[in-house]
CSV table of C-alpha atoms and ligand atoms in Angstrom, one decimal:
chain,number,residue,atom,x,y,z
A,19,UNK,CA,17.1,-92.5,78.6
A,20,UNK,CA,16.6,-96.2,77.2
A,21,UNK,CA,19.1,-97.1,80.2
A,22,UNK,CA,15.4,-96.7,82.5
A,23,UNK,CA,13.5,-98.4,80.0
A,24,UNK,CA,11.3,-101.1,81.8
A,25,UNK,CA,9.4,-102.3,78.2
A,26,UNK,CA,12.4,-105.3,77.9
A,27,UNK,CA,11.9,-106.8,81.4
A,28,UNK,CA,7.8,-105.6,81.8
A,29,UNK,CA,7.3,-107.4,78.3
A,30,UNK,CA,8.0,-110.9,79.6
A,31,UNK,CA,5.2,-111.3,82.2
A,32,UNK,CA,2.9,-109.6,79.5
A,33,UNK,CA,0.6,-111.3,77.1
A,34,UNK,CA,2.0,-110.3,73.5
A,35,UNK,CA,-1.1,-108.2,72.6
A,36,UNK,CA,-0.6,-106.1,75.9
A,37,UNK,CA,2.8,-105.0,74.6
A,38,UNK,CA,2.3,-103.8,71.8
A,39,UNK,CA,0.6,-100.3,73.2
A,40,UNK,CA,4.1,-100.3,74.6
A,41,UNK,CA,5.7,-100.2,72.0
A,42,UNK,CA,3.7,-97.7,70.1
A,43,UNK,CA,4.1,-95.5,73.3
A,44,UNK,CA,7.7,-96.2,72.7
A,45,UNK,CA,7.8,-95.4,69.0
A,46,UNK,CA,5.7,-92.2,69.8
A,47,UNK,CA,8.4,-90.7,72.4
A,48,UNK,CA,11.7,-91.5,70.0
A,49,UNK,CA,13.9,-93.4,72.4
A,50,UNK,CA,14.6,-96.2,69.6
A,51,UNK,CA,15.3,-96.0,66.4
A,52,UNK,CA,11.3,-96.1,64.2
A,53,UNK,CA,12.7,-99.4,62.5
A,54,UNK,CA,13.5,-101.1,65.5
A,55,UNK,CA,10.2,-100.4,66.7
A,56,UNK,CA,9.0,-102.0,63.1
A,57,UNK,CA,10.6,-104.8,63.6
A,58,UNK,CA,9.7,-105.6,67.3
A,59,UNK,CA,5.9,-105.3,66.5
A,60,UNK,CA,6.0,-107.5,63.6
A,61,UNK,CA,7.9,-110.3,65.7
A,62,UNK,CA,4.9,-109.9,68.2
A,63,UNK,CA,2.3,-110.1,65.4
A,64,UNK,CA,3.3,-112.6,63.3
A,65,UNK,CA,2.3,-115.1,66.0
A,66,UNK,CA,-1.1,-113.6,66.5
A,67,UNK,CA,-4.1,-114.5,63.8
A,68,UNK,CA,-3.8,-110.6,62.9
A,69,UNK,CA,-2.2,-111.3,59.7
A,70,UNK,CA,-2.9,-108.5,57.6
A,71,UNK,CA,-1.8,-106.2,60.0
A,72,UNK,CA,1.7,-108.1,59.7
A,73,UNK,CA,1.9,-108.3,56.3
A,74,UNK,CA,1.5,-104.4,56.3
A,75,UNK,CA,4.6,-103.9,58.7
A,76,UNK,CA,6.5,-106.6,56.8
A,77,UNK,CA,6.3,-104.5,53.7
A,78,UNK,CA,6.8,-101.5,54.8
A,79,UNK,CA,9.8,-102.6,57.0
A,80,UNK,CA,11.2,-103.9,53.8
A,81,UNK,CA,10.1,-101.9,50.6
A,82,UNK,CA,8.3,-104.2,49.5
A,83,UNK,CA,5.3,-105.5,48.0
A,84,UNK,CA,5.6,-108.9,48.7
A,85,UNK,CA,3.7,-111.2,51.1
A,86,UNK,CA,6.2,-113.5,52.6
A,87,UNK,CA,5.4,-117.5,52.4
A,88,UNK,CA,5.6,-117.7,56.5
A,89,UNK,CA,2.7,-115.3,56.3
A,90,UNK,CA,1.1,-116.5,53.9
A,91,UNK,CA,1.0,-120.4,55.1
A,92,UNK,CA,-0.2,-118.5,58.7
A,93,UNK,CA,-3.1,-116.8,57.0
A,94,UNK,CA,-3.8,-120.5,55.6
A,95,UNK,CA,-4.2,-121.4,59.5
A,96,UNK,CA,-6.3,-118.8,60.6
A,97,UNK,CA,-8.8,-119.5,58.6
A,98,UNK,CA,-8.6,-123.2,59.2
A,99,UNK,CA,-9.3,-122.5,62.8
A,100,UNK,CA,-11.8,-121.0,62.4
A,101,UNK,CA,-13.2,-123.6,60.1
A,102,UNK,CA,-12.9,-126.2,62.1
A,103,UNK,CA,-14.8,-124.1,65.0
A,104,UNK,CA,-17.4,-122.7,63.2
A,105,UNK,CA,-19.8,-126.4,63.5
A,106,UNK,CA,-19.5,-126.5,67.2
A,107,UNK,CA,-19.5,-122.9,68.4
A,108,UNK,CA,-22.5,-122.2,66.2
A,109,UNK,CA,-25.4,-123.0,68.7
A,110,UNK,CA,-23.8,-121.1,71.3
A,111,UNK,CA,-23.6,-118.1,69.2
A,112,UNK,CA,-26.6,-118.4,67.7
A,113,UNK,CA,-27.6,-119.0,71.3
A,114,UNK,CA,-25.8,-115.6,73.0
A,115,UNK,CA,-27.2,-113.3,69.4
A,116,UNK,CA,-30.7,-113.5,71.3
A,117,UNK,CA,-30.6,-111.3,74.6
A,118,UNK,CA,-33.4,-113.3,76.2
A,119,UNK,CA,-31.2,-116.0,76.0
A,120,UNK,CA,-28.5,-113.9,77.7
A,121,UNK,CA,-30.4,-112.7,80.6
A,122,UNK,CA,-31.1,-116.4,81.5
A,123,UNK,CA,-28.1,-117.3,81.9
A,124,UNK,CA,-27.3,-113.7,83.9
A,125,UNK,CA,-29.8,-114.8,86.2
A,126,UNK,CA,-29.2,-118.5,87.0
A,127,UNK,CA,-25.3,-119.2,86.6
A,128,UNK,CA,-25.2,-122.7,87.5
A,129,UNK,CA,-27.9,-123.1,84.6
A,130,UNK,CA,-28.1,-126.9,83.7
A,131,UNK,CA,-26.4,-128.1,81.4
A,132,UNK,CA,-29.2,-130.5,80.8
A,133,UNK,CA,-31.7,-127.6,79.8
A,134,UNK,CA,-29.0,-125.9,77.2
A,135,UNK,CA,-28.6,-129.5,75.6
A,136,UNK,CA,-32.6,-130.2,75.0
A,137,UNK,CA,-33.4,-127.0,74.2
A,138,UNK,CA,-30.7,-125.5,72.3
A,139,UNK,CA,-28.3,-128.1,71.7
A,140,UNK,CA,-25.6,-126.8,73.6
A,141,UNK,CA,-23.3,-129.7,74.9
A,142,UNK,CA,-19.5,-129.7,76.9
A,143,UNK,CA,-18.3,-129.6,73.3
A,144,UNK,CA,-19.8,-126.5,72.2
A,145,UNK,CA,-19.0,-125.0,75.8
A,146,UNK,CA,-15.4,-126.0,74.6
A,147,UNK,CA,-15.4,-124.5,71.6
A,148,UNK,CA,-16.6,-121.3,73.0
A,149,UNK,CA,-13.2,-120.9,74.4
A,150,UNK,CA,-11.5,-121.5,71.9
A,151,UNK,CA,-13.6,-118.7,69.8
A,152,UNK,CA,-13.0,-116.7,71.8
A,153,UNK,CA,-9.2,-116.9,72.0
A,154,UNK,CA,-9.4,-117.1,68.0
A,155,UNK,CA,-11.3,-113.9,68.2
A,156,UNK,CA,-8.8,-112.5,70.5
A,157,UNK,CA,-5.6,-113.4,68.7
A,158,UNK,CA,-7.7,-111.8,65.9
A,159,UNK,CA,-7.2,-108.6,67.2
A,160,UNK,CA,-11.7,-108.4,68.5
A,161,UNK,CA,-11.3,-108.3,71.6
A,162,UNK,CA,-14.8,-107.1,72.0
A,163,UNK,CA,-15.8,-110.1,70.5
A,164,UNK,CA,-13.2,-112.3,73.1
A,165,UNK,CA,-14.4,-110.4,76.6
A,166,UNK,CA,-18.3,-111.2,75.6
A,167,UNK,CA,-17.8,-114.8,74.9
A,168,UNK,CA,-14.8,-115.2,77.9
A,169,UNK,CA,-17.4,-113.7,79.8
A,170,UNK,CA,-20.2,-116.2,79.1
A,171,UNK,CA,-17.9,-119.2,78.7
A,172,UNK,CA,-16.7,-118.7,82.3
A,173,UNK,CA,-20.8,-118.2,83.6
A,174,UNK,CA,-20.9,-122.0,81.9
A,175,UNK,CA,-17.5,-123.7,82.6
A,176,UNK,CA,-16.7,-126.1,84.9
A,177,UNK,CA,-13.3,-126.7,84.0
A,178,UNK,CA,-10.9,-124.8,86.9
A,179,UNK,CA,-7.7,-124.3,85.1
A,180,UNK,CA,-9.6,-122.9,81.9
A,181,UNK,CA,-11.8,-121.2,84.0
A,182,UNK,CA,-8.8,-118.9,85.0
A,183,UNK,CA,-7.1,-118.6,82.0
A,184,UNK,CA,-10.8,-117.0,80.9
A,185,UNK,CA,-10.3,-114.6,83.4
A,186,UNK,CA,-7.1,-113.5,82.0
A,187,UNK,CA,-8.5,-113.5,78.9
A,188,UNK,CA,-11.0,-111.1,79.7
A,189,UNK,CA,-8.7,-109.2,81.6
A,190,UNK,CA,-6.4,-108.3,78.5
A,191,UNK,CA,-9.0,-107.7,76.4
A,192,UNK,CA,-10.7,-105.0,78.8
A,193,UNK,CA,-7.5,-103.6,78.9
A,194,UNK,CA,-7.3,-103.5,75.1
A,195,UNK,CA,-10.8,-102.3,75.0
A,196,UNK,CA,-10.0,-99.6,77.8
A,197,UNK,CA,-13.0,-101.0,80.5
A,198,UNK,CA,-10.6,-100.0,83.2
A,199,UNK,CA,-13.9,-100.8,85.7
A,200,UNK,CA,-14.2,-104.2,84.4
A,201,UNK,CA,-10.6,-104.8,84.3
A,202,UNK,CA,-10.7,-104.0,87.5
A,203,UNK,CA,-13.1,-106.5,89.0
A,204,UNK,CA,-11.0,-109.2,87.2
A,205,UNK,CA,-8.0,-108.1,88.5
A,206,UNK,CA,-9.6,-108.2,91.9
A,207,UNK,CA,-11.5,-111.8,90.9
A,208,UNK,CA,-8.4,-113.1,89.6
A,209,UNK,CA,-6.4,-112.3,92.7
A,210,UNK,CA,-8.8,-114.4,94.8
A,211,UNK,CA,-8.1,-117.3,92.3
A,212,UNK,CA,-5.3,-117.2,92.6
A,213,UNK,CA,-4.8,-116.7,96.2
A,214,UNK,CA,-6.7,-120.0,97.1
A,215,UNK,CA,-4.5,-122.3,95.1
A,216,UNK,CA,-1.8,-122.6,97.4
A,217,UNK,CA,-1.1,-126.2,95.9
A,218,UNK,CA,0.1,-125.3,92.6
A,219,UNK,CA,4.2,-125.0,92.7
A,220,UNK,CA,5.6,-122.3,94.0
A,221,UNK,CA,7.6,-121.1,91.3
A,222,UNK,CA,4.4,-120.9,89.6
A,223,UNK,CA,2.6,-119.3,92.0
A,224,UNK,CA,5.4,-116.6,92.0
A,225,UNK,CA,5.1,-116.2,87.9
A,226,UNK,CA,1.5,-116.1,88.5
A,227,UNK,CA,1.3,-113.1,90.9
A,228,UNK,CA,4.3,-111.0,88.6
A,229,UNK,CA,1.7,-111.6,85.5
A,230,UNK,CA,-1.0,-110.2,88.3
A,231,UNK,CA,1.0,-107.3,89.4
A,232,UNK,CA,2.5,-106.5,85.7
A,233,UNK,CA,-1.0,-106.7,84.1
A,234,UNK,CA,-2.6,-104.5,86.8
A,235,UNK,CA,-0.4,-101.5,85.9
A,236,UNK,CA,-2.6,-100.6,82.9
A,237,UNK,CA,-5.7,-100.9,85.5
A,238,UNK,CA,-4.2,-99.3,88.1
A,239,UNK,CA,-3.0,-96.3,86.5
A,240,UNK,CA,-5.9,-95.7,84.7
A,241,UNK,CA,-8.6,-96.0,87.5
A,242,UNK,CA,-9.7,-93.7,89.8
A,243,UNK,CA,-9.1,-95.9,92.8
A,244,UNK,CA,-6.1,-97.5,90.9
A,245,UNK,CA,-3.3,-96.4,93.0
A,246,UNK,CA,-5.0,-97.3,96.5
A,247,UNK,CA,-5.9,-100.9,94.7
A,248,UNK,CA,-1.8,-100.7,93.7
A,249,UNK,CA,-0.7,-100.3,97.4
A,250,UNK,CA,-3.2,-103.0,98.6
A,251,UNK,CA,-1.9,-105.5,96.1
A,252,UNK,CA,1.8,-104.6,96.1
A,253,UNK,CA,2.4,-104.5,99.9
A,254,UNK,CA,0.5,-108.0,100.3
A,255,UNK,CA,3.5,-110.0,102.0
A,256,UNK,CA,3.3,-112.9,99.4
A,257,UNK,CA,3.2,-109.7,96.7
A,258,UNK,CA,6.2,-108.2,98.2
A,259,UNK,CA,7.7,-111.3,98.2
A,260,UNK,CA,7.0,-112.0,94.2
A,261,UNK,CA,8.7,-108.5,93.7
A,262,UNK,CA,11.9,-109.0,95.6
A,263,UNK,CA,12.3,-112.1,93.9
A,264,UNK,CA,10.7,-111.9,90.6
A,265,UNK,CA,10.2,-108.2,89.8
A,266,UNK,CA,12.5,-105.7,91.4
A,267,UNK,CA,11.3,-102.9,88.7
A,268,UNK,CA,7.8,-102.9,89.8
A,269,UNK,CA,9.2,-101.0,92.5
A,270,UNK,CA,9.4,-97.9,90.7
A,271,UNK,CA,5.7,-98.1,90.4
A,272,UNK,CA,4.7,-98.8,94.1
A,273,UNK,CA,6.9,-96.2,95.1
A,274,UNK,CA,5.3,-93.6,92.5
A,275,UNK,CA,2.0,-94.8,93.8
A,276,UNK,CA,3.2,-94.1,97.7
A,277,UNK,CA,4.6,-90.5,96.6
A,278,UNK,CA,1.6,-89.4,95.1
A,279,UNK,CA,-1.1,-91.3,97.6
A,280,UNK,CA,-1.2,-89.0,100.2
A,281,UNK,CA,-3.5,-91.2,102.1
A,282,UNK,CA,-1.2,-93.9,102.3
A,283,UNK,CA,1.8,-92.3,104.2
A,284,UNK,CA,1.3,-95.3,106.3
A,285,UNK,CA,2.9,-97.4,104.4
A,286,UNK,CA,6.1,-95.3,103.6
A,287,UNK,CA,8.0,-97.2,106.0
A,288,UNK,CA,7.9,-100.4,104.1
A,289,UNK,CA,8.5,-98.4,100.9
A,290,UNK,CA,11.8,-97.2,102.3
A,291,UNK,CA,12.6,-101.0,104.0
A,292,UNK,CA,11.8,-102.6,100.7
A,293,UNK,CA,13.5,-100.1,98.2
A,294,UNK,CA,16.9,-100.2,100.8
A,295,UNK,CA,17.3,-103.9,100.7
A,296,UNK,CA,16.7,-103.6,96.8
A,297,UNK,CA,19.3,-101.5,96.6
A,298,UNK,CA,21.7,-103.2,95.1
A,299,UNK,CA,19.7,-105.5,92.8
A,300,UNK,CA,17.4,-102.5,91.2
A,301,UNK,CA,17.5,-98.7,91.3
A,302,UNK,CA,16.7,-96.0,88.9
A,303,UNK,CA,15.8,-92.6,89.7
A,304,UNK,CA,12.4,-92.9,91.6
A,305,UNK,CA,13.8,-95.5,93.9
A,306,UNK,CA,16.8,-93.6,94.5
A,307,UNK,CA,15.3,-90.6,95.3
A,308,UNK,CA,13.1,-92.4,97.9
A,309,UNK,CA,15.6,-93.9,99.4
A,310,UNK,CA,18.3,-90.4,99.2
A,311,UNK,CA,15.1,-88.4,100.9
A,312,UNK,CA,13.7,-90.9,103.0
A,313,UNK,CA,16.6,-93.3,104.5
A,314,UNK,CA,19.5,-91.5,104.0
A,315,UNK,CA,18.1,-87.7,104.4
A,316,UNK,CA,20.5,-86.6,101.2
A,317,UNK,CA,18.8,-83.6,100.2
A,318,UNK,CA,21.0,-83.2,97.2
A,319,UNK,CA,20.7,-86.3,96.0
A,320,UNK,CA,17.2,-86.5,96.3
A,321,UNK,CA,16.8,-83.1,94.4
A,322,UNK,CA,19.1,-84.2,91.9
A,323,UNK,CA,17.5,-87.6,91.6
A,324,UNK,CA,14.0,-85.6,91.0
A,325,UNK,CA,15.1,-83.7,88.2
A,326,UNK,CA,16.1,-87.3,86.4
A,327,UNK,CA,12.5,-88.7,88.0
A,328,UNK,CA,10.9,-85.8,85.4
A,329,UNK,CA,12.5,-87.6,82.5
A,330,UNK,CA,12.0,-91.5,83.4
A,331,UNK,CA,8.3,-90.7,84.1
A,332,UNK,CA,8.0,-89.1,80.9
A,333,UNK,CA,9.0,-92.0,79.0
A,334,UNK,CA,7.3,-94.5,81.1
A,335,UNK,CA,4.1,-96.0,79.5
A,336,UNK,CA,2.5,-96.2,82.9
A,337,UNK,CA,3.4,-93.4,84.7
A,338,UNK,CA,3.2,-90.5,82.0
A,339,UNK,CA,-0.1,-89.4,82.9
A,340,UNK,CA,1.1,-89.5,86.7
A,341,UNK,CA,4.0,-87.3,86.2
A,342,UNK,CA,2.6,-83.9,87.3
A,343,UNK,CA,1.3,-85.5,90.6
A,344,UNK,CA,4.1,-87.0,91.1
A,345,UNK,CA,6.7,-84.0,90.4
A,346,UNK,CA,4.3,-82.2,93.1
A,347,UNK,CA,4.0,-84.3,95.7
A,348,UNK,CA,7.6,-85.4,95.3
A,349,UNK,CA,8.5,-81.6,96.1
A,350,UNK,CA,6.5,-81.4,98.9
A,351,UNK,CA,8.1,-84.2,100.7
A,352,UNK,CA,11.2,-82.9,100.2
A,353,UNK,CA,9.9,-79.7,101.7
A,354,UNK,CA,8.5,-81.2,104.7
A,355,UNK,CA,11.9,-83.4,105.4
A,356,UNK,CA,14.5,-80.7,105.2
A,357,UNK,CA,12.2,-78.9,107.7
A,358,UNK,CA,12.3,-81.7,110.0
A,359,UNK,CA,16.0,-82.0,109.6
A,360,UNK,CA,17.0,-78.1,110.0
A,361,UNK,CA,16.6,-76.2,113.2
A,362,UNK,CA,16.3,-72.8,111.2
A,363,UNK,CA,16.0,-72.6,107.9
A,364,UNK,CA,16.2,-69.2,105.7
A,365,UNK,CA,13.1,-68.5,103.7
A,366,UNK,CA,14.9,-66.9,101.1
A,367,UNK,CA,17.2,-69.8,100.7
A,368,UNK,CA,14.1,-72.0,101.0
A,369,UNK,CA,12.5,-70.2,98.1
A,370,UNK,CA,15.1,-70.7,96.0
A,371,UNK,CA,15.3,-75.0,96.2
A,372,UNK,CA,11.9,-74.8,95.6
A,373,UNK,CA,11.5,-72.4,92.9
A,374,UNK,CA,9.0,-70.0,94.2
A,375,UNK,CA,9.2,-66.4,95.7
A,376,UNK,CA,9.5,-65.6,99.2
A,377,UNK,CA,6.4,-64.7,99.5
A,378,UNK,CA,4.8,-67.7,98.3
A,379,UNK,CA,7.4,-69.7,100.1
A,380,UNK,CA,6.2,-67.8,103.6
A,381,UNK,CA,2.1,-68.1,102.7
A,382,UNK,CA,2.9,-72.2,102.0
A,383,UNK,CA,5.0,-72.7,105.5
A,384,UNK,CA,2.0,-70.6,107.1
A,385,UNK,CA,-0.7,-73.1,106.1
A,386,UNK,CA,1.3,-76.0,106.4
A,387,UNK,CA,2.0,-75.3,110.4
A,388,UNK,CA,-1.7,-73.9,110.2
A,389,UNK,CA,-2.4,-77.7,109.1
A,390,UNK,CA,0.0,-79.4,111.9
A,391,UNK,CA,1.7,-80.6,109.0
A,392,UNK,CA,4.2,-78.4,110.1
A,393,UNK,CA,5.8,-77.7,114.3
A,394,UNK,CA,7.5,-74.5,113.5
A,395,UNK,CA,7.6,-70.9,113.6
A,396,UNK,CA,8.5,-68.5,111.3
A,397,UNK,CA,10.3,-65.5,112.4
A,398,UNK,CA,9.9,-62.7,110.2
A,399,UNK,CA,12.4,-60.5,111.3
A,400,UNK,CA,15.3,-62.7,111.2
A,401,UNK,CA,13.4,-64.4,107.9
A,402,UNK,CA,13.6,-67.8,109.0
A,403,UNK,CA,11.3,-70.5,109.4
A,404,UNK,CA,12.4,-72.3,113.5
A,405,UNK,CA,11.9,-75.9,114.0
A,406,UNK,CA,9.6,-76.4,117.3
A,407,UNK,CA,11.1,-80.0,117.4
A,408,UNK,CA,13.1,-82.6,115.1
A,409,UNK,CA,12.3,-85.7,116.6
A,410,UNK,CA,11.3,-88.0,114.0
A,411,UNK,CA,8.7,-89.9,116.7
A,412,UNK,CA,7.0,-86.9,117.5
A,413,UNK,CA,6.6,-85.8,114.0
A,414,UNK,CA,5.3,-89.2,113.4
A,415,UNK,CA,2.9,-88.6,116.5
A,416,UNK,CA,1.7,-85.7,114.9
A,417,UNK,CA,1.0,-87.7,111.5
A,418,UNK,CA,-0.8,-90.5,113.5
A,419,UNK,CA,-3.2,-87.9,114.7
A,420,UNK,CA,-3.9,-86.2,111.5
A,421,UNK,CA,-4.6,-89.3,109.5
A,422,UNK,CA,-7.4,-89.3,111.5
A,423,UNK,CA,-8.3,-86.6,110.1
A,424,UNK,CA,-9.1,-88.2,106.7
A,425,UNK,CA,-10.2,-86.4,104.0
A,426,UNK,CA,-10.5,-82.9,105.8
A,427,UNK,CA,-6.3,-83.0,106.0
A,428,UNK,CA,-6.5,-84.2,102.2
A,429,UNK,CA,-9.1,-81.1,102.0
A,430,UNK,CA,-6.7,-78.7,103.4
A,431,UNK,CA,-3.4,-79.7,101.9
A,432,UNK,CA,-4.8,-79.3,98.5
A,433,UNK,CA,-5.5,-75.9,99.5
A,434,UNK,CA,-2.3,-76.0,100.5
A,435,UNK,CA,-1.7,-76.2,96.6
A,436,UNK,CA,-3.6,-74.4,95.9
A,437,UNK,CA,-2.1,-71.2,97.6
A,438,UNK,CA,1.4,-72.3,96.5
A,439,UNK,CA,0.8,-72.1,93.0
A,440,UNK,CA,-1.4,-68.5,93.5
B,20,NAG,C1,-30.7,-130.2,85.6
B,20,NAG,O1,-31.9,-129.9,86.3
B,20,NAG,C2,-32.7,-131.0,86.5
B,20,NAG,C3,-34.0,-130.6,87.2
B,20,NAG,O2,-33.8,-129.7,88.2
B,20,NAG,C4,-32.0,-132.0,87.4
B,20,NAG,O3,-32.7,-133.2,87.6
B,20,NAG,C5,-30.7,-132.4,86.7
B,20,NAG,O4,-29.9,-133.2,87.5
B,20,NAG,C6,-29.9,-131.2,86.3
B,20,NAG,N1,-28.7,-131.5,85.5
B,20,NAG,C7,-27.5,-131.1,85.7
B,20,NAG,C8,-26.5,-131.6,84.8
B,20,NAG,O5,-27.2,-130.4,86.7
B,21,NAG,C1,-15.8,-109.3,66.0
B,21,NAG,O1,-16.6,-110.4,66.2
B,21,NAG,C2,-18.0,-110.1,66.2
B,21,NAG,C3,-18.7,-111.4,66.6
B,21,NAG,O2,-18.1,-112.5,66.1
B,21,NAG,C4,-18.3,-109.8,64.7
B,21,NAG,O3,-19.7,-109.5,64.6
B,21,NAG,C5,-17.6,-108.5,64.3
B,21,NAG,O4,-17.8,-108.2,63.0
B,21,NAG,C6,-16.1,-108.7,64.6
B,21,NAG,N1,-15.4,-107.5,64.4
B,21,NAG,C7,-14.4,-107.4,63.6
B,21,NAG,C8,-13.8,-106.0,63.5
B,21,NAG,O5,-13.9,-108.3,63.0
């Protein structure tokens, strides 16, 4: 399976401390071999300030009780750092230990400068040095201790680019932390950073919104809104564009996100564009069996390439948890296009591609034409289910009008589920 493995290409628009749960998913599910593993982490962690931590992987990797001198001269740094930011971060600290002090500065966010400095002492230089505590702290490992003083050194900065890199800051630690909600307002202030500085080079601006897009996963997957805030972003044309040309992979996600949104069928038609003219530059077995179902109407290869999907979102970081959702709502799509495709189509024979008896089969077909999901009939005698119509158009009439439905079509069709799995 490590041939669908997207920790390699994901891993370089990821800051180092957001791949290592990765990589512990990745040791957890036995795709590589435990040493490899080992040996990955410890190349991540020796550059972080969490040298203990690599000390312990170095000598268990090698049997050893020894505490190599790279290490140790890195320890020597550490604590240098922090040495040499101790004097100026001080008043600031001292400053944000006192909640009083905090809640000033929640109120008033352009608080002057001029007040901080008479009253507590706090200059540009101890602003300064906030930031870099805080990425001390967070190469440390406390990333509590990094999103509370990112968050108060961006309320007081007034430098731009460091500004932004606070924001990304805060966004890996929250991720770190698991704040999925306050992740997710980053994400979302981040994006408008970004957005507005259309003078920076392009090629940056591209490698900017992959980071965007790649760091978002672990929000977006883990929200409850995540996978509508996924399509939003994703589908932005200058998003789009950052995939085809940066990030094919990420497709794989966008199109999981489409499969199991119901709300969004809207945007299927971009999925299939997009993961058709990808074709040839990415595919694995979720984009495959989008584009078997969707563009070419290969029923067997879709069904095939579901069984594969099973696997690849099993041992996909992001998408584990999404699996079932996805398995289901892949099925039903399935369902709904060999319908459309099929003037008459035997229930029995039905019941068997979708692994469920007849009976079940026939009670699911009822509700979904009872929904309009469905322009059919179902003849009992012959034991058939008879296509009213197969134009795509009107079917996508009919889809039109029960989007406007909203949530009472979302209502039914989970009943829908309901009565298929009774
Ligand atoms: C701080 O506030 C005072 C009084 O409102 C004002 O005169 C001063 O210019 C402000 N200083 C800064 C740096 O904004
Ligand atoms: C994290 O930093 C905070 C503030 O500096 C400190 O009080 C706390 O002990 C640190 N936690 C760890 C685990 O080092």
């Amino acid at each position: 399976m490590t041939q669908y493995d997207l920790t390699p290409a994901i891993s370089k628009h990821l800051d180092k401390h957001l791949i290592f749960p990765l990589l512990e998913f990745l040791g957890s599910k036995g795709l590589y071999d435990v040493a490899d593993i080992e040996a990955a982490k410890l190349a991540l962690i020796e550059k972080t300030n969490m040298v203990d931590y690599a000390v312990d992987i170095y000598q268990q990797l090698n049997q050893t009780d020894e505490v190599p001198e790279s290490l140790r001269q890195r320890r020597g740094e550490v604590v240098a750092k922090l040495k040499s930011l101790e004097g100026a971060v001080k008043p600031i600290t001292d400053f944000l230990s006192n909640e009083e002090n905090v809640k000033l500065l929640k109120q008033d966010k352009t608080q002057n400068m001029t007040f901080l400095q008479k009253e507590f002492n706090i200059g540009p230089e101890q602003v300064d040095a906030l930031y870099h505590f805080a990425k001390w702290n967070f190469e440390c490992g406390n990333y509590s201790a990094a999103a509370e003083y990112l968050y108060h050194y961006r309320t007081l900065s007034t430098h731009p680019e460091r500004t932004i890199a606070s924001l990304w800051g805060k966004v890996a630690a929250d991720v770190l932390l698991q704040e999925f909600g306050s992740a997710m307002d980053d994400i979302l202030k981040l994006k408008e950073m970004l957005d507005v500085d259309t003078f920076a080079p392009v090629a940056k601006q591209l490698q900017q919104k992959a980071w965007l897009m790649h760091w978002s996963l672990f929000v977006f997957f883990n929200h409850e809104n995540g996978l509508n805030a996924l399509i939003d972003l994703f589908m932005q044309d200058r998003y789009l564009t950052a995939i085809q040309l940066t990030s094919q992979h990420l497709l794989r996600y966008l199109a999981v996100a489409v499969v199991v949104n119901k709300r969004r069928r809207n945007v299927l038609n971009d999925l299939k564009r997009v993961v058709s003219q990808e074709a040839y530059e990415y595919s694995d077995p979720v984009t495959e069996f989008v584009r078997c179902l969707f563009v070419d109407y290969d029923f067997d290869g879709a069904q095939e390439q579901l069984a594969k999907c099973e696997e690849v979102l099993d041992t996909d970081f992001f998408l584990v948890a999404a699996k079932d959702a996805f398995m289901e709502a892949a099925r039903q799509f399935l369902f709904e296009n060999y319908c459309r495709i099929h003037q008459a189509i035997s229930i029995k024979s039905l019941s068997e591609k979708l692994n469920m008896d007849e009976e079940a089969t026939e009670k699911w077909i009822v509700n979904l034409i009872r929904n309009a999901r469905l322009n059919a009939k179902i003849d009992s005698k012959a034991g058939t289910v008879v296509m009213q119509t197969q134009t795509q158009s009107a079917y996508e009439q009919l889809l039109e009008r029960s989007r406007g439905l909203g949530l009472r079509t979302l209502d039914l069709s989970n009943a829908v589920f309901g009565a298929m799995r009774a």
